[in-house]
CSV table of C-alpha atoms in Angstrom, one decimal:
chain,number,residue,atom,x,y,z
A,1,UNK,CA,52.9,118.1,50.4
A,2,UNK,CA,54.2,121.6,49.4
A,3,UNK,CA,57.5,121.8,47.3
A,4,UNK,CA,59.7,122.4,50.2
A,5,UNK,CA,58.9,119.4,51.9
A,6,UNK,CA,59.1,117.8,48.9
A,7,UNK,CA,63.0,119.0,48.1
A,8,UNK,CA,64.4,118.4,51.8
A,9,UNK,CA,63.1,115.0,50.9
A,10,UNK,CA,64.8,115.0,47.3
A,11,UNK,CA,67.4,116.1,49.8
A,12,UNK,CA,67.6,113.6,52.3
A,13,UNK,CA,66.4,110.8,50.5
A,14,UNK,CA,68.4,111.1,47.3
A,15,UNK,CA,71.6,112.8,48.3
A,16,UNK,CA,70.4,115.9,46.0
A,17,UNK,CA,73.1,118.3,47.9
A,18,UNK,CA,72.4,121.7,46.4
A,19,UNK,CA,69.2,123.2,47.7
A,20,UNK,CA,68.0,125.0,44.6
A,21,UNK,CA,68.4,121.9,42.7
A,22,UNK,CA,66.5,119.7,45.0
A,23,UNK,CA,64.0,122.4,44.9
A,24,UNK,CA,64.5,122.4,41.1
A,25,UNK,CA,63.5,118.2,41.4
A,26,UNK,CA,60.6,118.7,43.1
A,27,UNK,CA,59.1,121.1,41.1
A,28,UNK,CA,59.7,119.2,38.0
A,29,UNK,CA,59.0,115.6,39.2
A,30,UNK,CA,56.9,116.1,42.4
A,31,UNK,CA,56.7,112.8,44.4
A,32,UNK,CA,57.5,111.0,41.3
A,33,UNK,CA,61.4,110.0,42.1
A,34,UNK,CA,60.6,109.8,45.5
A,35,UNK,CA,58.7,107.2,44.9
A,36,UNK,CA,60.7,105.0,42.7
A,37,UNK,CA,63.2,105.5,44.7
A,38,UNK,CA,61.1,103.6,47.3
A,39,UNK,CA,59.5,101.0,45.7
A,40,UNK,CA,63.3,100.3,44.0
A,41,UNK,CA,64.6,100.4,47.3
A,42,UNK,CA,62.0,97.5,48.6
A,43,UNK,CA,63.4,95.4,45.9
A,44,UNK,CA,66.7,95.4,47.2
A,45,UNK,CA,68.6,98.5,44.7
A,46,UNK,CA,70.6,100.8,46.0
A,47,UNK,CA,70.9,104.0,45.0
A,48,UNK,CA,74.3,104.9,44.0
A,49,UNK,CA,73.7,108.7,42.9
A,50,UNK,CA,71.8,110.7,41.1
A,51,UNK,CA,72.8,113.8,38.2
A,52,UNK,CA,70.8,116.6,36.7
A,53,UNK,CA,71.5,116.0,32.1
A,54,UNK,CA,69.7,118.3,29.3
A,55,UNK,CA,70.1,122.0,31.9
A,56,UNK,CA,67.0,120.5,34.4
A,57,UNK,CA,64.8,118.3,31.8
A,58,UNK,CA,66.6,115.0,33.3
A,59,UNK,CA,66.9,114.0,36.5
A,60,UNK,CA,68.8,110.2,36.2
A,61,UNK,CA,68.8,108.3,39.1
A,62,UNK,CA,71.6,105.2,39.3
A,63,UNK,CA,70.8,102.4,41.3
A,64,UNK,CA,73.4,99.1,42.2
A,65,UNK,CA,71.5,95.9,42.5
A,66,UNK,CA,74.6,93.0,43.1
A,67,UNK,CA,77.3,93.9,40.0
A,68,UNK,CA,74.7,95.0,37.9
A,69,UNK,CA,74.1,99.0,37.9
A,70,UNK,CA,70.7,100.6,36.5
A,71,UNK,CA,69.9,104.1,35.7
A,72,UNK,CA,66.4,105.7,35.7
A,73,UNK,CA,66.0,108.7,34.0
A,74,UNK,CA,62.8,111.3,34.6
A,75,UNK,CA,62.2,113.4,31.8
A,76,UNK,CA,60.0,116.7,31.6
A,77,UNK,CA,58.7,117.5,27.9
């Protein structure tokens, strides 16, 4: 899957809004958060949003499971 599939998906799938940054994801982490996203999703999460920390190192992703919320940060080094 080529990286512009790959952001409209970042996109779609986890509310990434800006284009360049969902691009930006999907260079960085490839199909990585998209799948943990899914999987987290089959266990009954939610994804409650996700943020861009460290200028594009970081891409956190919160989830909501009941009261409880859960964050899952993917880090480039």
């Amino acid at each position: 899957m080529d990286v512009f599939e790959l952001a409209r998906r970042y996109h779609d799938e986890l509310g990434i809004k800006e284009a360049s940054v969902a691009a930006l994801a999907a260079e960085l982490f490839g199909e990585m958060g998209l799948s943990i996203h899914s999987h987290l999703t089959e266990e009954g999460y939610a994804l409650k949003g996700t943020r861009f920390m460290d200028y594009d190192k970081s891409l956190v992703l919160e989830f909501i499971k009941g009261d409880r919320t859960f964050e899952v940060i993917l880090r480039t080094l």
